[in-house]
């Protein structure tokens, strides 16, 4: 799975979770501005874990990893390789 | 929510009513305020509606009158000499008994001698939730600026009867039942309730964090959840910490603390569509008494409980199961819930809301100093700890039923909770415990 694949999964999941129109989230959208609360964020992590076969809750993420969908996809890709 | 109202009526003397308080650095024009309420009342007659049950399909629904008639949203204006008097008046306002069943909003405008004021809105949880109540206040402000139609036209005044997708609802019920059964295997530490029929007033203890303190806590919470922007488990861990410290030997001892925690089911861009009705579900976070009284240990335990329940999709399952239970008699639901937890239900109701419905800093042109909630507290356990946000800072309010907890214990709980959020004194206490 490439970074682009993960990024696309992330964008789709975020749009679904926040009931946003397709195309409203891009690779460069600042994720903290979207108002993702604790519950939605965990739902996002669970969806990513399922689709990307990675244990994010155990391995964790850094705050900088959640700046954009691209940054998050890159971090998830790195965790997959660990 | 009609079920909640029924239960709250049985176990407190008020019902399912909460108070949202707005502290203002000035005096808004009372006539303009009254006029705005009248306009909303005429445009959205559902604020004068009531619950009915359709006996053909057993579905309860919200009956909307064709017009408000002569009904007005009550607004009382009173004067107070100081802040303490204003607090007492607001507390009396939400503790009013024998509220008419069709009254879902009641405003108290307190003019304080120093030129400031407070607006207290008692709202009925059958019609509004906490975010909805804040959004309603925003609607008043928008009405005064001539934007009522623009926003009121977005508001949904109807909810589907939820008498479909039965399989999904039964599956949700099964998931929730399994989880409740698991939790019910261990006794819940709880406060003793006053004898039936002797329920007194709801009292409140209020603290707040500064903007810097709030930021500090959010960073700590994120660290505790592996860098992820998740606050709820860390906040809940501190609530358990404070509860254990304030009540080391609970009158009803057990082997776990259980927090009935609100989980928002709102979608971000539908603040106006979802103004009315309740859009919250719950999580049942548990922490065993064997978990040491240290913040890192408690945070780990609440985080694991939170992740487990999110994996099981408990909030959605509970929402589905609740839709199913709407058709069953309320007394039966109440008995079922009691029997699952041997009459204790939980140690504490807990809410941590990072997002509010009022996002500007003025009301009717007057600057807002603060906005917070004094939520309902019904039994068991007669305790509700609520964290809400306004202006980038957390307000912390403990609601407790008379006879469940005394004022000194409530003050200790709040002081410990605030210190735990800031990690003040707590690390020293943890080190002492470790020795």
Coordinates of C-alpha atoms in Angstrom, one line a residue, chain B:
Chain B
X1 CA -35.5 11.4 25.8
X2 CA -39.1 11.0 27.0
X3 CA -37.8 8.0 28.9
X4 CA -35.0 10.1 30.5
X5 CA -37.6 12.7 31.5
X6 CA -39.8 10.0 33.1
X7 CA -36.8 8.6 35.0
X8 CA -35.6 12.0 36.1
X9 CA -39.1 12.9 37.3
X10 CA -39.1 9.7 39.4
X11 CA -35.7 10.3 40.9
X12 CA -35.4 14.0 41.3
X13 CA -38.0 16.6 42.0
X14 CA -37.5 18.6 38.8
X15 CA -37.3 16.4 35.7
X16 CA -34.9 16.4 32.7
X17 CA -34.1 20.1 32.9
X18 CA -30.6 21.6 32.8
X19 CA -29.5 25.2 33.0
X20 CA -27.2 27.1 30.6
X21 CA -25.8 30.3 32.0
X22 CA -24.4 33.2 30.1
X23 CA -22.4 35.8 32.1
X24 CA -22.4 39.2 30.4
X25 CA -20.2 42.3 30.9
X26 CA -23.2 44.6 30.5
X27 CA -26.9 44.8 30.3
X28 CA -28.7 43.8 27.0
X29 CA -32.0 45.5 26.2
X30 CA -34.7 43.5 27.8
X31 CA -37.4 44.7 25.3
X32 CA -35.2 43.6 22.3
X33 CA -34.6 40.2 24.1
X34 CA -38.4 39.7 24.7
X35 CA -39.2 40.6 21.1
X36 CA -36.6 38.1 19.7
X37 CA -38.2 35.3 21.8
X38 CA -41.6 36.2 20.5
X39 CA -40.4 36.1 16.9
X40 CA -38.8 32.7 17.4
X41 CA -41.9 31.5 19.2
X42 CA -44.0 32.4 16.2
X43 CA -41.5 31.1 13.6
X44 CA -40.8 27.8 15.4
X45 CA -44.0 26.7 17.1
X46 CA -42.4 23.4 18.0
X47 CA -40.9 25.1 21.1
X48 CA -44.5 24.8 22.5
X49 CA -44.9 21.2 21.4
X50 CA -45.3 18.1 23.6
X51 CA -44.7 14.4 23.4
X52 CA -47.5 12.1 22.3
X53 CA -47.6 8.4 21.6
X54 CA -49.3 7.0 18.6
X55 CA -51.2 3.9 19.7
X56 CA -51.4 2.5 16.2
X57 CA -47.7 1.9 16.0
X58 CA -46.6 2.7 19.6
X59 CA -44.1 5.4 18.4
X60 CA -43.7 8.4 20.6
X61 CA -43.5 11.6 18.7
X62 CA -43.2 15.4 19.2
X63 CA -46.6 17.1 18.6
X64 CA -46.1 20.5 17.0
X65 CA -49.0 23.0 17.5
X66 CA -50.1 24.8 14.3
X67 CA -49.4 28.1 15.9
X68 CA -48.0 29.1 19.3
X69 CA -51.4 30.7 20.1
X70 CA -51.0 33.0 23.1
X71 CA -48.1 31.0 24.5
X72 CA -44.8 32.8 25.0
X73 CA -41.4 31.6 26.0
X74 CA -41.2 32.7 29.6
X75 CA -38.7 35.5 30.4
X76 CA -38.4 36.8 33.9
X77 CA -36.3 39.8 34.8
X78 CA -34.9 40.2 38.3
X79 CA -32.3 42.3 40.0
X80 CA -29.5 41.0 42.2
X81 CA -27.1 42.9 44.5
X82 CA -24.1 40.8 43.8
X83 CA -22.8 37.6 42.0
X84 CA -23.7 35.3 44.9
X85 CA -27.3 36.4 44.9
X86 CA -27.4 36.0 41.1
X87 CA -26.0 32.4 41.5
X88 CA -28.7 31.6 44.1
X89 CA -31.5 33.0 41.8
X90 CA -30.2 30.9 38.9
X91 CA -30.0 27.8 41.1
X92 CA -33.6 28.4 42.3
X93 CA -34.6 28.9 38.7
X94 CA -33.5 25.4 37.6
X95 CA -34.7 23.8 40.8
X96 CA -38.3 25.0 40.3
X97 CA -40.8 22.2 40.8
X98 CA -44.1 21.5 39.1
X99 CA -42.9 22.9 35.8
X100 CA -45.7 22.6 33.2
X101 CA -45.2 19.6 30.9
X102 CA -45.4 21.8 27.8
X103 CA -42.8 24.3 29.0
X104 CA -39.4 23.4 27.5
X105 CA -37.6 26.7 27.8
X106 CA -37.6 29.3 30.6
X107 CA -35.4 32.3 30.7
X108 CA -34.2 34.3 33.7
X109 CA -32.5 37.6 33.1
X110 CA -30.6 38.7 36.2
X111 CA -29.4 42.3 36.3
X112 CA -26.6 42.7 38.8
X113 CA -26.0 46.0 40.7
X114 CA -22.4 46.3 39.3
X115 CA -23.8 46.7 35.7
X116 CA -23.1 43.1 34.6
X117 CA -25.9 40.5 34.1
X118 CA -26.5 36.8 33.7
X119 CA -29.0 35.0 31.6
X120 CA -30.0 31.5 32.7
X121 CA -32.0 29.3 30.4
X122 CA -33.7 26.2 31.7
X123 CA -34.1 23.8 28.9
X124 CA -35.9 20.5 28.5
X125 CA -33.7 17.6 27.3
X126 CA -36.7 16.2 25.5
X127 CA -36.4 19.1 23.1
X128 CA -32.8 20.3 23.2
X129 CA -29.4 19.0 24.3
X130 CA -26.5 21.0 25.6
X131 CA -25.2 22.1 22.2
X132 CA -28.8 22.7 21.0
X133 CA -29.4 25.0 24.0
X134 CA -26.3 27.1 23.1
X135 CA -27.4 27.2 19.5
X136 CA -30.8 28.4 20.5
X137 CA -29.1 31.3 22.4
X138 CA -27.2 32.1 19.1
X139 CA -30.5 32.0 17.3
X140 CA -31.8 34.8 19.6
X141 CA -28.8 36.9 18.7
X142 CA -29.2 36.3 15.0
X143 CA -32.9 37.1 15.3
X144 CA -32.1 40.6 16.7
X145 CA -29.8 41.1 13.7
X146 CA -32.6 40.2 11.3
X147 CA -31.4 36.8 10.3
X148 CA -34.1 34.6 11.9
X149 CA -35.6 33.4 8.6
X150 CA -32.2 32.5 7.1
X151 CA -31.3 30.2 10.0
X152 CA -34.8 29.0 11.1
X153 CA -35.4 27.7 7.6
X154 CA -32.5 25.3 8.1
X155 CA -33.8 23.9 11.4
X156 CA -35.4 20.4 11.2
X157 CA -38.5 20.3 13.3
X158 CA -39.2 16.6 12.7
X159 CA -37.4 13.4 13.4
X160 CA -38.1 10.1 11.7
X161 CA -40.1 7.6 13.9
X162 CA -37.2 5.2 13.9
X163 CA -39.6 2.3 13.3
X164 CA -37.4 0.8 10.6
X165 CA -34.1 -1.1 10.3
X166 CA -35.2 -3.4 13.1
X167 CA -32.4 -5.8 12.5
X168 CA -29.8 -3.0 13.1
X169 CA -31.7 -1.9 16.2
X170 CA -31.8 -5.5 17.6
X171 CA -28.1 -5.9 16.8
X172 CA -27.3 -2.7 18.7
X173 CA -29.4 -3.9 21.6
X174 CA -27.5 -7.1 21.7
X175 CA -24.1 -5.3 21.7
X176 CA -25.2 -3.0 24.5
X177 CA -26.8 -5.8 26.5
X178 CA -23.5 -7.8 26.3
X179 CA -21.4 -4.9 27.4
X180 CA -23.8 -4.0 30.2
X181 CA -23.9 -7.6 31.4
X182 CA -20.1 -7.6 31.4
X183 CA -20.0 -4.3 33.5
X184 CA -22.8 -5.6 35.8
X185 CA -20.6 -8.6 36.8
X186 CA -18.7 -6.3 39.1
X187 CA -20.3 -4.0 41.7
X188 CA -20.1 -0.3 41.0
X189 CA -18.8 2.1 43.6
X190 CA -21.6 4.6 44.2
X191 CA -23.1 7.1 46.6
X192 CA -26.2 6.1 48.5
X193 CA -29.4 7.7 47.2
X194 CA -31.9 9.4 49.6
X195 CA -35.0 7.4 50.3
X196 CA -37.5 7.3 47.5
X197 CA -39.8 10.4 47.5
X198 CA -37.3 12.5 49.5
X199 CA -35.3 13.9 46.6
X200 CA -34.1 17.4 47.3
X201 CA -32.6 20.2 45.3
X202 CA -29.8 19.9 42.8
X203 CA -26.7 21.8 44.1
X204 CA -23.8 23.0 41.9
X205 CA -20.0 23.5 42.3
X206 CA -18.3 25.5 39.6
X207 CA -14.6 25.9 38.7
X208 CA -13.0 26.9 35.5
X209 CA -9.6 26.7 33.8
X210 CA -7.8 29.6 32.1
X211 CA -7.0 29.5 28.4
X212 CA -3.4 28.6 29.2
X213 CA -4.5 25.9 31.6
X214 CA -6.9 24.4 29.1
X215 CA -4.2 24.3 26.4
X216 CA -1.8 22.6 28.9
X217 CA -4.4 20.0 29.7
X218 CA -5.2 19.3 26.0
X219 CA -1.5 18.7 25.4
X220 CA -1.2 16.4 28.4
X221 CA -4.3 14.5 27.2
X222 CA -2.9 14.1 23.7
X223 CA 0.4 12.8 25.1
X224 CA -1.5 10.2 27.2
X225 CA -3.3 9.0 24.0
X226 CA -0.1 8.4 22.0
X227 CA -0.1 11.9 20.5
X228 CA -3.6 11.7 19.2
X229 CA -6.0 14.6 19.7
X230 CA -8.2 12.7 22.1
X231 CA -9.3 14.3 25.4
X232 CA -12.2 12.2 26.8
X233 CA -10.2 9.3 28.4
X234 CA -7.8 11.6 30.1
X235 CA -10.6 13.9 31.4
X236 CA -12.5 10.8 32.6
X237 CA -9.4 9.4 34.4
X238 CA -9.2 12.7 36.3
X239 CA -12.8 12.5 37.2
X240 CA -12.2 9.0 38.7
X241 CA -9.1 10.3 40.5
X242 CA -11.1 13.1 42.1
X243 CA -14.0 10.8 43.0
X244 CA -11.7 8.3 44.7
X245 CA -9.9 11.1 46.6
X246 CA -13.1 12.9 47.7
X247 CA -15.0 9.7 48.6
X248 CA -12.4 7.1 49.6
X249 CA -15.0 4.8 51.2
X250 CA -18.2 5.1 49.1
X251 CA -21.4 4.3 51.0
X252 CA -22.1 1.6 48.4
X253 CA -18.7 -0.1 48.0
X254 CA -17.8 -2.0 44.8
X255 CA -14.8 -3.1 42.7
X256 CA -15.1 -0.6 39.9
X257 CA -15.9 3.0 39.1
X258 CA -18.2 3.4 36.1
X259 CA -18.7 6.6 34.2
X260 CA -21.7 7.1 32.0
X261 CA -20.1 9.5 29.5
X262 CA -21.8 11.5 26.8
X263 CA -20.7 10.9 23.2
X264 CA -21.8 13.5 20.6
X265 CA -23.4 12.0 17.5
X266 CA -23.7 15.3 15.7
X267 CA -22.2 15.9 12.3
X268 CA -20.1 19.0 12.1
X269 CA -21.8 20.9 9.4
X270 CA -25.4 20.4 10.7
X271 CA -25.5 22.7 13.7
X272 CA -28.7 24.3 12.6
X273 CA -30.4 21.2 11.1
X274 CA -29.7 19.4 14.4
X275 CA -30.7 22.3 16.7
X276 CA -33.7 20.4 18.2
X277 CA -33.8 17.0 19.9
X278 CA -31.0 15.1 21.5
X279 CA -27.9 14.1 19.5
X280 CA -25.9 12.5 22.2
X281 CA -25.2 8.8 23.0
X282 CA -23.2 7.3 25.8
X283 CA -20.1 5.3 26.6
X284 CA -19.8 3.3 29.9
X285 CA -16.2 3.8 30.9
X286 CA -15.0 1.5 33.7
X287 CA -12.0 1.6 36.0
X288 CA -11.4 -1.2 38.4
X289 CA -10.6 -0.4 42.0
X290 CA -7.4 -2.4 41.6
X291 CA -6.0 0.2 39.3
X292 CA -3.6 2.4 41.4
X293 CA -4.5 5.9 42.3
X294 CA -2.0 7.5 39.9
X295 CA -2.9 9.6 36.9
X296 CA -0.8 7.6 34.4
X297 CA -2.4 4.3 35.5
X298 CA -5.9 5.7 35.5
X299 CA -5.4 7.3 32.2
X300 CA -4.2 4.0 30.7
X301 CA -7.3 2.2 32.2
X302 CA -9.8 4.8 30.9
X303 CA -8.1 4.9 27.5
X304 CA -8.3 1.1 27.1
X305 CA -11.9 1.1 28.2
X306 CA -12.6 4.0 25.7
X307 CA -10.9 2.3 22.8
X308 CA -12.6 -1.1 23.6
X309 CA -16.0 0.5 23.5
X310 CA -15.3 2.5 20.4
X311 CA -14.2 -0.7 18.7
X312 CA -17.5 -2.2 19.6
X313 CA -19.3 0.9 18.4
X314 CA -21.1 1.3 21.7
X315 CA -22.3 4.9 21.1
X316 CA -24.0 3.9 17.8
X317 CA -25.3 0.6 19.2
X318 CA -26.8 2.5 22.2
X319 CA -28.4 5.0 19.9
X320 CA -29.9 2.1 17.8
X321 CA -31.0 0.2 21.0
X322 CA -32.6 3.4 22.4
X323 CA -34.6 3.8 19.2
X324 CA -35.8 0.2 19.8
X325 CA -36.7 0.9 23.4
X326 CA -38.9 3.8 22.5
X327 CA -41.8 1.5 21.8
X328 CA -41.5 -0.3 25.1
X329 CA -43.2 1.0 28.3
X330 CA -40.9 3.4 30.2
X331 CA -41.3 1.7 33.5
X332 CA -40.1 -1.5 31.9
X333 CA -37.0 0.2 30.5
X334 CA -36.3 1.7 33.9
X335 CA -36.6 -1.7 35.7
X336 CA -34.3 -3.3 33.1
X337 CA -31.6 -0.6 33.6
X338 CA -31.8 -0.9 37.4
X339 CA -31.6 -4.7 37.4
X340 CA -28.5 -4.7 35.1
X341 CA -26.5 -2.8 37.6
X342 CA -28.3 -3.8 40.8
X343 CA -29.8 -0.4 41.1
X344 CA -26.5 1.6 41.0
X345 CA -26.2 2.3 37.2
X346 CA -22.9 4.2 37.5
X347 CA -20.6 6.1 39.9
X348 CA -20.9 9.4 38.0
X349 CA -22.5 10.9 34.9
X350 CA -19.7 12.6 33.0
X351 CA -19.5 14.9 30.0
X352 CA -16.5 16.5 28.3
X353 CA -17.5 18.8 25.4
X354 CA -14.8 20.5 23.5
X355 CA -17.1 22.1 21.0
X356 CA -20.0 24.4 21.8
X357 CA -22.9 25.8 20.0
X358 CA -22.2 29.5 20.7
X359 CA -19.1 30.5 18.9
X360 CA -19.2 34.3 19.0
X361 CA -18.2 36.5 22.0
X362 CA -21.2 38.9 22.2
X363 CA -24.9 38.5 23.0
X364 CA -27.3 41.2 21.8
X365 CA -24.2 43.4 21.4
X366 CA -23.0 42.8 25.0
X367 CA -19.6 41.1 25.5
X368 CA -19.9 37.6 27.0
X369 CA -17.6 36.9 30.0
X370 CA -18.4 33.2 30.2
X371 CA -20.9 30.5 29.2
X372 CA -21.4 27.3 31.1
X373 CA -23.9 24.6 31.9
X374 CA -25.4 23.5 35.2
X375 CA -26.7 20.1 34.1
X376 CA -29.4 17.9 35.6
X377 CA -28.5 15.3 38.3
X378 CA -30.9 12.5 38.8
X379 CA -30.4 9.3 40.6
X380 CA -28.8 6.9 40.8
X381 CA -26.1 8.2 41.3
X382 CA -27.3 11.8 41.6
X383 CA -23.9 13.1 40.5
X384 CA -23.1 14.8 37.2
X385 CA -19.7 16.2 36.3
X386 CA -19.6 18.3 33.2
X387 CA -16.8 20.0 31.3
X388 CA -17.8 22.5 28.6
X389 CA -15.8 24.9 26.6
X390 CA -16.3 28.6 25.9
X391 CA -13.7 31.0 24.6
X392 CA -11.0 28.4 24.6
X393 CA -11.3 27.4 28.2
X394 CA -13.0 24.7 30.1
X395 CA -15.7 25.2 32.7
X396 CA -16.1 22.5 35.2
X397 CA -19.4 22.0 37.0
X398 CA -20.5 19.3 39.4
X399 CA -24.2 18.9 39.9
X400 CA -25.2 16.8 43.0
X401 CA -28.5 15.9 44.5
X402 CA -29.2 17.0 48.1
X403 CA -28.6 14.0 50.4
X404 CA -26.2 12.3 48.0
X405 CA -23.1 14.4 48.7
X406 CA -22.5 17.3 51.1
X407 CA -21.1 20.7 50.0
X408 CA -17.7 20.0 51.6
X409 CA -17.2 16.7 49.8
X410 CA -18.4 18.3 46.5
X411 CA -15.8 21.2 47.0
X412 CA -13.1 18.6 47.7
X413 CA -14.0 16.7 44.6
X414 CA -13.9 19.8 42.4
X415 CA -10.7 21.0 43.9
X416 CA -9.0 17.6 43.3
X417 CA -10.5 17.4 39.8
X418 CA -9.1 20.8 38.8
X419 CA -5.7 20.0 40.3
X420 CA -5.6 16.7 38.5
X421 CA -6.4 18.4 35.2
X422 CA -3.4 20.6 35.8
X423 CA -1.4 17.9 37.5
X424 CA -0.9 20.3 40.4
X425 CA -0.2 18.5 43.8
X426 CA -1.1 15.3 42.1
X427 CA 2.4 14.2 41.2
X428 CA 3.5 14.8 44.8
X429 CA 0.6 12.8 46.0
X430 CA 1.4 10.0 43.6
X431 CA 5.1 10.0 44.8
X432 CA 3.9 9.8 48.4
X433 CA 1.6 6.8 47.5
X434 CA 4.5 5.0 45.7
X435 CA 6.6 5.2 48.9

